[in-house]
PDB file of C-alpha atoms and ligand atoms in Angstrom:
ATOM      1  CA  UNK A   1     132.363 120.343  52.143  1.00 96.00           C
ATOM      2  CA  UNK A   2     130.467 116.767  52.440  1.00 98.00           C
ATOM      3  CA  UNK A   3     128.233 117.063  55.236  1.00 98.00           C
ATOM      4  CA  UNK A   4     127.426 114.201  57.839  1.00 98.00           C
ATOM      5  CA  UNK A   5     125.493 113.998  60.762  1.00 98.00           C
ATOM      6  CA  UNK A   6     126.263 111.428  63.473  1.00 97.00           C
ATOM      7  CA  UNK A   7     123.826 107.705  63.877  1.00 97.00           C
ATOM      8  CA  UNK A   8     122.187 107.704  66.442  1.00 95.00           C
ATOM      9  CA  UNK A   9     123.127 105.321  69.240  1.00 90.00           C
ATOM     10  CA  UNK A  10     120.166 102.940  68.908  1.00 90.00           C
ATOM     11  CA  UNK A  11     121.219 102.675  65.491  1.00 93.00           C
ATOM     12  CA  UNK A  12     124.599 101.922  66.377  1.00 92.00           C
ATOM     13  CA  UNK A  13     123.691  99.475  69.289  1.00 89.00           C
ATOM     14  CA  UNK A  14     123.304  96.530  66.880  1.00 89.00           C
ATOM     15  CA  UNK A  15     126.673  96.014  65.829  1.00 85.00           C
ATOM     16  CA  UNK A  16     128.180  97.147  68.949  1.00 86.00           C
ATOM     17  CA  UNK A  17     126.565  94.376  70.766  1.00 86.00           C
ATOM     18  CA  UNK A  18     128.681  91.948  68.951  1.00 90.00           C
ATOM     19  CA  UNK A  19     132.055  93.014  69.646  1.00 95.00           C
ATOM     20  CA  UNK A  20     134.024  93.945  72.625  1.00 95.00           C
ATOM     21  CA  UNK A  21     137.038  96.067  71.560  1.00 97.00           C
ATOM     22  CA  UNK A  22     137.500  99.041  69.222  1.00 97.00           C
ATOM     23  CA  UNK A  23     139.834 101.096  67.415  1.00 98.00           C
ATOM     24  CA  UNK A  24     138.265 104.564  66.206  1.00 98.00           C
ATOM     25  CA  UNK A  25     139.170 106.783  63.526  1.00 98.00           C
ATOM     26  CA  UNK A  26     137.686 110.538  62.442  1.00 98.00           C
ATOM     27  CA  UNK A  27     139.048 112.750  60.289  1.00 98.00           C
ATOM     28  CA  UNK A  28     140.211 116.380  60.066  1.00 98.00           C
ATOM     29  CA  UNK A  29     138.132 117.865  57.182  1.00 97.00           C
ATOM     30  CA  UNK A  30     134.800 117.882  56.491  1.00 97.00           C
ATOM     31  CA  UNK A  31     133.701 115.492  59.206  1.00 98.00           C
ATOM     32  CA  UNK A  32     135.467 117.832  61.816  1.00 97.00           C
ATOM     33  CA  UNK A  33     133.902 120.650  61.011  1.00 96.00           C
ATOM     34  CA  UNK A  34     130.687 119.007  61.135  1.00 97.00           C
ATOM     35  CA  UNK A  35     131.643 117.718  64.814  1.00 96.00           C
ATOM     36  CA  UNK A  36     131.172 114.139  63.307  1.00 97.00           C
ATOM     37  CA  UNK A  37     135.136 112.988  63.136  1.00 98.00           C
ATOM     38  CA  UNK A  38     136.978 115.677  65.237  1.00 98.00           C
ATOM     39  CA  UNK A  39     138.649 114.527  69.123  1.00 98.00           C
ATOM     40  CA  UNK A  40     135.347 115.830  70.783  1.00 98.00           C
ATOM     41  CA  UNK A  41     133.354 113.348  69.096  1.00 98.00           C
ATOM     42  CA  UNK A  42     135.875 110.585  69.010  1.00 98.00           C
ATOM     43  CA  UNK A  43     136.226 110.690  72.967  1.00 98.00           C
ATOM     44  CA  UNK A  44     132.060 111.001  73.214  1.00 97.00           C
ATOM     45  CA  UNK A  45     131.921 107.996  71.507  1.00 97.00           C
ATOM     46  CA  UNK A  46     135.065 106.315  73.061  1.00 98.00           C
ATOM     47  CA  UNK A  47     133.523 107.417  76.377  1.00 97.00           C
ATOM     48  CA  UNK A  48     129.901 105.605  75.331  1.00 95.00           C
ATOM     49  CA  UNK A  49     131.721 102.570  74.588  1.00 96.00           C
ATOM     50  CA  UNK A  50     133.524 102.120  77.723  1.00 97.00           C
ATOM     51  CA  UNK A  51     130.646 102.913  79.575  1.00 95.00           C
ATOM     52  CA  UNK A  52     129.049  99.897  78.039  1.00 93.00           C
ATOM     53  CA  UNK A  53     132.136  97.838  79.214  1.00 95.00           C
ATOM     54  CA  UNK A  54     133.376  97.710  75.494  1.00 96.00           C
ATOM     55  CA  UNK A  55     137.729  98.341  75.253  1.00 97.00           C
ATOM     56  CA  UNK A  56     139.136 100.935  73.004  1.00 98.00           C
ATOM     57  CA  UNK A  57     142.249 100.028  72.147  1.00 98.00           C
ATOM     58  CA  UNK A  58     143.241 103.192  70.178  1.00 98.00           C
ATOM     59  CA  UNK A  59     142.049 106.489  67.992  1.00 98.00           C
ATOM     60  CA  UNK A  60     143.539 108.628  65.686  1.00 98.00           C
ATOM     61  CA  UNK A  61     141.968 111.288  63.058  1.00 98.00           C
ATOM     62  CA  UNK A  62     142.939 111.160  59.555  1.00 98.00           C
ATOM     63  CA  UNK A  63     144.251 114.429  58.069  1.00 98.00           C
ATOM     64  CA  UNK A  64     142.252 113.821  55.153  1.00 98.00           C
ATOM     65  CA  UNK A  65     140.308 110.150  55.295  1.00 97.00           C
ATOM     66  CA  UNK A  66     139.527 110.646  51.271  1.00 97.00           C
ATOM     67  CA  UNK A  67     142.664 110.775  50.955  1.00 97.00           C
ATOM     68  CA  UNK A  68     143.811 106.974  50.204  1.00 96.00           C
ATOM     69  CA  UNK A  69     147.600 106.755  50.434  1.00 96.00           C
ATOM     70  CA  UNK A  70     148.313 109.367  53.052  1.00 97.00           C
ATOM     71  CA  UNK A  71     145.673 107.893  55.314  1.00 97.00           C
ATOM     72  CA  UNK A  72     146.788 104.503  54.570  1.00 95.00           C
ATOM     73  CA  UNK A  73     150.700 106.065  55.612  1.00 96.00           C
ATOM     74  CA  UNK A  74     148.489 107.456  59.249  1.00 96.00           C
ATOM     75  CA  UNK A  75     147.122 103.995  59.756  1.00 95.00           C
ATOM     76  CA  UNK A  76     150.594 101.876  59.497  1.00 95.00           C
ATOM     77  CA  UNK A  77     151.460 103.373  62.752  1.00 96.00           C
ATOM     78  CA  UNK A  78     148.583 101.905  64.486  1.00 97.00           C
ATOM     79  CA  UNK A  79     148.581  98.459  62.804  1.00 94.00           C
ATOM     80  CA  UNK A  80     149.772  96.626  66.164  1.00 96.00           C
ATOM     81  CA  UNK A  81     146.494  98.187  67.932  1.00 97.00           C
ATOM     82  CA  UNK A  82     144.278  97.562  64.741  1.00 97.00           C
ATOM     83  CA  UNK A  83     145.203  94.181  64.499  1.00 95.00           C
ATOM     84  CA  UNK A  84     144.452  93.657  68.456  1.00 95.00           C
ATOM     85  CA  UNK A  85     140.772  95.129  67.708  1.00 97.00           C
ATOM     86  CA  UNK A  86     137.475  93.391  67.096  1.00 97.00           C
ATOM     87  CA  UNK A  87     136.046  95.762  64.705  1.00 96.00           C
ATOM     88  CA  UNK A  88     136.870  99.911  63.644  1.00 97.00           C
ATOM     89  CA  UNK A  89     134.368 102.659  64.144  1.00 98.00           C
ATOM     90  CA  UNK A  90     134.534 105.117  61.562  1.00 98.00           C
ATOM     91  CA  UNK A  91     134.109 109.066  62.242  1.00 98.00           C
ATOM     92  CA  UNK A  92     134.113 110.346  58.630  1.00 98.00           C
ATOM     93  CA  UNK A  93     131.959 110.700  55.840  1.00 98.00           C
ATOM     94  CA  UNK A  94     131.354 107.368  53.740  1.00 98.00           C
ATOM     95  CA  UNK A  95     134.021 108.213  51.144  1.00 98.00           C
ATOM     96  CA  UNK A  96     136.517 108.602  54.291  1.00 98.00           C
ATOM     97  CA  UNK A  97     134.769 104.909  55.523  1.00 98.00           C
ATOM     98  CA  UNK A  98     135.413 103.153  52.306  1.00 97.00           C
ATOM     99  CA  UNK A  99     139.720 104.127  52.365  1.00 97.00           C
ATOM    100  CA  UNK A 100     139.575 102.148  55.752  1.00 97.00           C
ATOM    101  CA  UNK A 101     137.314  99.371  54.211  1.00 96.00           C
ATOM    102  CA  UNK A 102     139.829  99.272  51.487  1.00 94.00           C
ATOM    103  CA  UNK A 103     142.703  98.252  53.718  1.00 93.00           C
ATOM    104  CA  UNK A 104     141.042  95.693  56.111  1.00 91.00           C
ATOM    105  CA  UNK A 105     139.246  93.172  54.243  1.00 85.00           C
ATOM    106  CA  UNK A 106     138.950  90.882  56.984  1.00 88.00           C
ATOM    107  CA  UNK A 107     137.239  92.916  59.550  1.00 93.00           C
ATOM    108  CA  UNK A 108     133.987  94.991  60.423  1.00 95.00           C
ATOM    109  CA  UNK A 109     134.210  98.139  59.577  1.00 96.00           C
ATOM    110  CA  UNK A 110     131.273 100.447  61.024  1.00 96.00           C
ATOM    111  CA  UNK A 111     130.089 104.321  59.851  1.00 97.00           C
ATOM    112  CA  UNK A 112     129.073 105.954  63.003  1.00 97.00           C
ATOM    113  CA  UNK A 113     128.174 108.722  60.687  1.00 98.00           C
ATOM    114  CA  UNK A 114     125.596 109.705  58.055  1.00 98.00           C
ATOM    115  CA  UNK A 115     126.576 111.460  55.045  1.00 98.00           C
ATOM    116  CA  UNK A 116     124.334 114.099  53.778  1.00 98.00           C
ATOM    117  CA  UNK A 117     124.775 116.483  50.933  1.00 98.00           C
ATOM    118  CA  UNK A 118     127.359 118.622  49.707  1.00 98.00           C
ATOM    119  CA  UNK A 119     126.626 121.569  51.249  1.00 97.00           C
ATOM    120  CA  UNK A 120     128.295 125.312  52.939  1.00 97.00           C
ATOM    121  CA  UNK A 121     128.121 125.768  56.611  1.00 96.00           C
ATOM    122  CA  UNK A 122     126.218 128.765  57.297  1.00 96.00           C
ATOM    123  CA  UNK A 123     127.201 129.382  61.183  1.00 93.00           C
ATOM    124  CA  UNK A 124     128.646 127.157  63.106  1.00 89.00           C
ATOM    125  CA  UNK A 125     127.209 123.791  62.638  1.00 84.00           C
ATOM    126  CA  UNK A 126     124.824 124.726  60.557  1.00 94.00           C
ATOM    127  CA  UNK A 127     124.782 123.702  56.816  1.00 97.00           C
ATOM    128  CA  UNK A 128     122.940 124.401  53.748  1.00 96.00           C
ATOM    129  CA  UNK A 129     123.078 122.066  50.595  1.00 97.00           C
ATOM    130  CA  UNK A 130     124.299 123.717  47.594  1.00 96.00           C
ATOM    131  CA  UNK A 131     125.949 121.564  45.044  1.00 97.00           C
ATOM    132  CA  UNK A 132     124.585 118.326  43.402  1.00 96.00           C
ATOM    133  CA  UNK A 133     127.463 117.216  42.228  1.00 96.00           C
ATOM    134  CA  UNK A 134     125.507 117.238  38.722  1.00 95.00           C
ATOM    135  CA  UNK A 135     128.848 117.069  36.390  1.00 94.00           C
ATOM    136  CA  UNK A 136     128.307 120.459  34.555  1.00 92.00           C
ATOM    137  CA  UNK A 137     127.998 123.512  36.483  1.00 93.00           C
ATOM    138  CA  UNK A 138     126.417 126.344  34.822  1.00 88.00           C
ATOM    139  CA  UNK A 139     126.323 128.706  37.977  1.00 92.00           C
ATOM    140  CA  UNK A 140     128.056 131.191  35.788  1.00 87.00           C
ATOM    141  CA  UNK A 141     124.484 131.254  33.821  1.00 86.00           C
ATOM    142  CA  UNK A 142     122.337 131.157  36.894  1.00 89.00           C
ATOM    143  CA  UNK A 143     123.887 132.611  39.555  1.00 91.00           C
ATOM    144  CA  UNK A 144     122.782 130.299  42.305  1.00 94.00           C
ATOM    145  CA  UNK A 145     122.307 126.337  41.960  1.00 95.00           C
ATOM    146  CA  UNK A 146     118.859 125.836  40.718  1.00 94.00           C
ATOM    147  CA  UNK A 147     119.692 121.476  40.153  1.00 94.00           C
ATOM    148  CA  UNK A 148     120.496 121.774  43.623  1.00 96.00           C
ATOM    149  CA  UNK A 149     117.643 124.423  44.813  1.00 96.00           C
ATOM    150  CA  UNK A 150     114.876 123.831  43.351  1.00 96.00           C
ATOM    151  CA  UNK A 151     112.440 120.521  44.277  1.00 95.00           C
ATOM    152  CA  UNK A 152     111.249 119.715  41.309  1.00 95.00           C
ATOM    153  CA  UNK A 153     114.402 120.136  39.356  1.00 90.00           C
ATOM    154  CA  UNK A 154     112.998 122.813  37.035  1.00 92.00           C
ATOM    155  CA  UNK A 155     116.204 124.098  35.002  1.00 89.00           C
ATOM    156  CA  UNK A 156     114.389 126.382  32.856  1.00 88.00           C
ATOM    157  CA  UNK A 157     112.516 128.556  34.550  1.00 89.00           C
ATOM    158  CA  UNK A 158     110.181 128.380  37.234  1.00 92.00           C
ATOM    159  CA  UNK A 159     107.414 126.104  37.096  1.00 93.00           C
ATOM    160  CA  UNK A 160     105.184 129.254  37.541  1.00 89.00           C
ATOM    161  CA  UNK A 161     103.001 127.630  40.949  1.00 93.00           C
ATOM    162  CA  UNK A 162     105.906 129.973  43.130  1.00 92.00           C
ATOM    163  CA  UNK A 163     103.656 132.202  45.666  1.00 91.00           C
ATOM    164  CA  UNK A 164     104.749 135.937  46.656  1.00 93.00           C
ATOM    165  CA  UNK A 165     108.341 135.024  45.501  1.00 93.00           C
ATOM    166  CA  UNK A 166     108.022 131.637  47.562  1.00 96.00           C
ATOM    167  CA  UNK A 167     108.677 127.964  46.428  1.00 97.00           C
ATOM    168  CA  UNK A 168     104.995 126.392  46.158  1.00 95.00           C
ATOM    169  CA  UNK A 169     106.793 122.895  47.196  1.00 96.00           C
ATOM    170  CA  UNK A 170     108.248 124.571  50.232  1.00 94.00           C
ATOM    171  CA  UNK A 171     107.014 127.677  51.575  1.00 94.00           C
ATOM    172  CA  UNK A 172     109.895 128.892  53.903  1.00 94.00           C
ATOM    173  CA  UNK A 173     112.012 128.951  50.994  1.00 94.00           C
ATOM    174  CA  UNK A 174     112.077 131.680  48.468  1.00 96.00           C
ATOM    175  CA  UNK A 175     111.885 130.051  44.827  1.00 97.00           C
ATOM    176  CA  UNK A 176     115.509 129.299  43.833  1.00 95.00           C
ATOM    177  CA  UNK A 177     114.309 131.131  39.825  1.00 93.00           C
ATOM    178  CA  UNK A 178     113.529 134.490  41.794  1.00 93.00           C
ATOM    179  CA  UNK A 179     116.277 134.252  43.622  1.00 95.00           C
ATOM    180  CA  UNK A 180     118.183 133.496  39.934  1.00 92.00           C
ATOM    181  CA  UNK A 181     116.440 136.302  38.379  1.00 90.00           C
ATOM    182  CA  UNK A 182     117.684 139.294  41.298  1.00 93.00           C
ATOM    183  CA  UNK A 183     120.925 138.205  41.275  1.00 92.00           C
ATOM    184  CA  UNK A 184     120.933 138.400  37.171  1.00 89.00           C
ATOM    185  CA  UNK A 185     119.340 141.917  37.250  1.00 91.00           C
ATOM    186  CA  UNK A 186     121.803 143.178  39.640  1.00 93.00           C
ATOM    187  CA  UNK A 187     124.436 141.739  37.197  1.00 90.00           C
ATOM    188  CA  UNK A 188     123.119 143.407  34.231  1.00 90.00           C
ATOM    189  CA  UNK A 189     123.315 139.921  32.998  1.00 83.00           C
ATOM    190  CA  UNK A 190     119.379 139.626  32.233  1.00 85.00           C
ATOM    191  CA  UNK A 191     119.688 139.302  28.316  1.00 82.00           C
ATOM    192  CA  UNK A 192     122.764 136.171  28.312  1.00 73.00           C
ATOM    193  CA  UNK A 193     120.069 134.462  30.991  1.00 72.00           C
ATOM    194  CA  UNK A 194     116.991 134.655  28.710  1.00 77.00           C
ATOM    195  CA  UNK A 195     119.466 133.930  25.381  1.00 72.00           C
ATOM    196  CA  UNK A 196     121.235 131.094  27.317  1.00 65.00           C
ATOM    197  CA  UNK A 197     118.301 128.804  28.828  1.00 70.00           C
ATOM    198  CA  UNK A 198     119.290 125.819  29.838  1.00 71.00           C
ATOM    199  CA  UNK A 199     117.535 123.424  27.437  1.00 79.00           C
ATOM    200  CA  UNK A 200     117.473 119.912  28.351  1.00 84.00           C
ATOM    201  CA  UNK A 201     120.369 118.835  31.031  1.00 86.00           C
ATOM    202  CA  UNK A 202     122.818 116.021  29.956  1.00 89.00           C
ATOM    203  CA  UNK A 203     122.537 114.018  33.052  1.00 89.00           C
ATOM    204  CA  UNK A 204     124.588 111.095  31.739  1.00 92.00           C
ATOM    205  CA  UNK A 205     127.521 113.392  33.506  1.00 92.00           C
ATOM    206  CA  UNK A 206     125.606 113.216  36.862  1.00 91.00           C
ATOM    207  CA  UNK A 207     125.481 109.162  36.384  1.00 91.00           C
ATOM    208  CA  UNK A 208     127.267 107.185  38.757  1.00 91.00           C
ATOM    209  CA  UNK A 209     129.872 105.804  39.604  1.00 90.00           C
ATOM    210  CA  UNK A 210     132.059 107.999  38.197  1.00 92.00           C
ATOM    211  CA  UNK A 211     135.654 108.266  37.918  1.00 91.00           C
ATOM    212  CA  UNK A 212     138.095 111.326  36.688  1.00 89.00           C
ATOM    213  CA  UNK A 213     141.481 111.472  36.034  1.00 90.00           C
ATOM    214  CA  UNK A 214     142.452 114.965  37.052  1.00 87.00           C
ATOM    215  CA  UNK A 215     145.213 116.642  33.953  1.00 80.00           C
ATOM    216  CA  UNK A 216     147.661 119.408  34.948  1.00 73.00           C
ATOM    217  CA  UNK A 217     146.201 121.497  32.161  1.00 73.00           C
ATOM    218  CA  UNK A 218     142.889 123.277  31.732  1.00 65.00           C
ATOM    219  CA  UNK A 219     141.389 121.454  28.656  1.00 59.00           C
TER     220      UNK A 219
HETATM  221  S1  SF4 B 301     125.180 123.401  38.624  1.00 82.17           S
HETATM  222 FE1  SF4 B 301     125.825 121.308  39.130  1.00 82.17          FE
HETATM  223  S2  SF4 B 301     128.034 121.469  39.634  1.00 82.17           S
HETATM  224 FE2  SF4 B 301     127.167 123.567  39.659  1.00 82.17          FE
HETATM  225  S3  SF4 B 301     126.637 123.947  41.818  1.00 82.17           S
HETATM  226 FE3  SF4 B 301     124.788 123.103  40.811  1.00 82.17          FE
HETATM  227  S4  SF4 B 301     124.880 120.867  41.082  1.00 82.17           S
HETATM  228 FE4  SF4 B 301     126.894 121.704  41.557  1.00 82.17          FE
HETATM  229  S1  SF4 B 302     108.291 127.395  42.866  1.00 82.17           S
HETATM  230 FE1  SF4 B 302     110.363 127.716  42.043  1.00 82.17          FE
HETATM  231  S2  SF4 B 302     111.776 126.551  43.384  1.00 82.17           S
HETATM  232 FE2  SF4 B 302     109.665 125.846  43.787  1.00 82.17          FE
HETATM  233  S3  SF4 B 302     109.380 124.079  42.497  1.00 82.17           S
HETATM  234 FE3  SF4 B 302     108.610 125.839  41.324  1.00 82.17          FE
HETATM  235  S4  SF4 B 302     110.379 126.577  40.154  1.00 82.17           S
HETATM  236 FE4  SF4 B 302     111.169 125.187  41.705  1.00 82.17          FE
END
């Protein structure tokens, strides 16, 4: 899941000075399970603006704001209310920001939201960044996400200053190559890991912006 985190309302203030009415929209993934885009956050923040003397004129949440067509499909129904509104506050993560940005040129459009990593929620609003989007995943070699887990981006090996099993960068976190290493052993797998170092990463995949063009076969 992409993981946001709401602005906070000092950051905010600036643009909301400028305008006086509103139309919000969040969105049902990601941002909803982060409590950024779901109707609890939508009516804190409707709430905040009317409390400031500002007019909503309307909300809705997306069922998938990524999702370009379908969301532009959710919006038509609340064009009349749009139209009537100064600017839109968006409840999503930035890709979810940019589908409204591509359908109304002409006005502001405003992330009340952060976007963070790409990450797994742990418990309940609680999330851990696991995936760097880096283009190639070789998890099937290490087992955990060392691009992802390790600071200084050491993909093979560790860079041998780890502590008592710990990361020498960060010391509340165990280093990512240990943690590579147990899960290996359990997996018998110890040989393929030693015979299949990485070597040097092609990180012209990770380059953006990219673009893909899913196929309906594996290739
Ligand atoms: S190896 Fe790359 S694609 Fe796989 S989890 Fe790590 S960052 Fe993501
Ligand atoms: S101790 Fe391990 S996780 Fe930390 S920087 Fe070195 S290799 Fe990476």
């Amino acid at each position: 899941m992409i993981v946001s985190k709401k602005k906070k309302i000092e950051e905010l203030s600036p643009y909301i000075d400028q305008y006086n009415s509103y139309f919000l929209i969040g969105c049902s993934e990601c941002a909803s399970l982060c409590g950024t885009g779901d109707e609890e956050a939508i009516l804190e923040l409707k709430e905040w603006l009317e409390k400031e003397g500002k007019n909503v004129t309307g909300w809705f949440i997306a069922k998938t704001g990524c999702q370009i067509l379908g969301t532009k499909r959710e919006m038509s129904k609340f064009k009349e209310l749009i139209d009537k509104s100064d600017c839109i506050l968006v409840l999503s993560c930035g890709a979810g920001t940019q589908t409204i940005m591509e359908f109304f040129e002409d006005k502001p459009i405003i992330p009340v939201n952060d976007t963070l990593f790409i990450g797994n929620m742990r418990r309940f609003k609680e999330f851990e960044e696991r995936c760097r989007a880096c283009g190639e995943c070789f998890l099937a070699i290490t087992g955990v996400c060392v691009v992802t887990l390790c600071p200084k981006n050491m993909l093979n090996g560790p860079c041998g200053g780890y502590k008592d099993g710990r990361c020498e960068v960060n010391l509340h976190k165990k280093c990512v190559w240990i943690i590579a290493f147990n899960i290996l052993e359990k997996r018998g797998d110890i040989d393929r890991f030693y015979e299949s170092l990485l070597g040097p990463k092609d990180w012209s995949k990770a380059n953006s912006p990219r673009d893909y063009v899913a196929k309906e076969k594996i290739n």
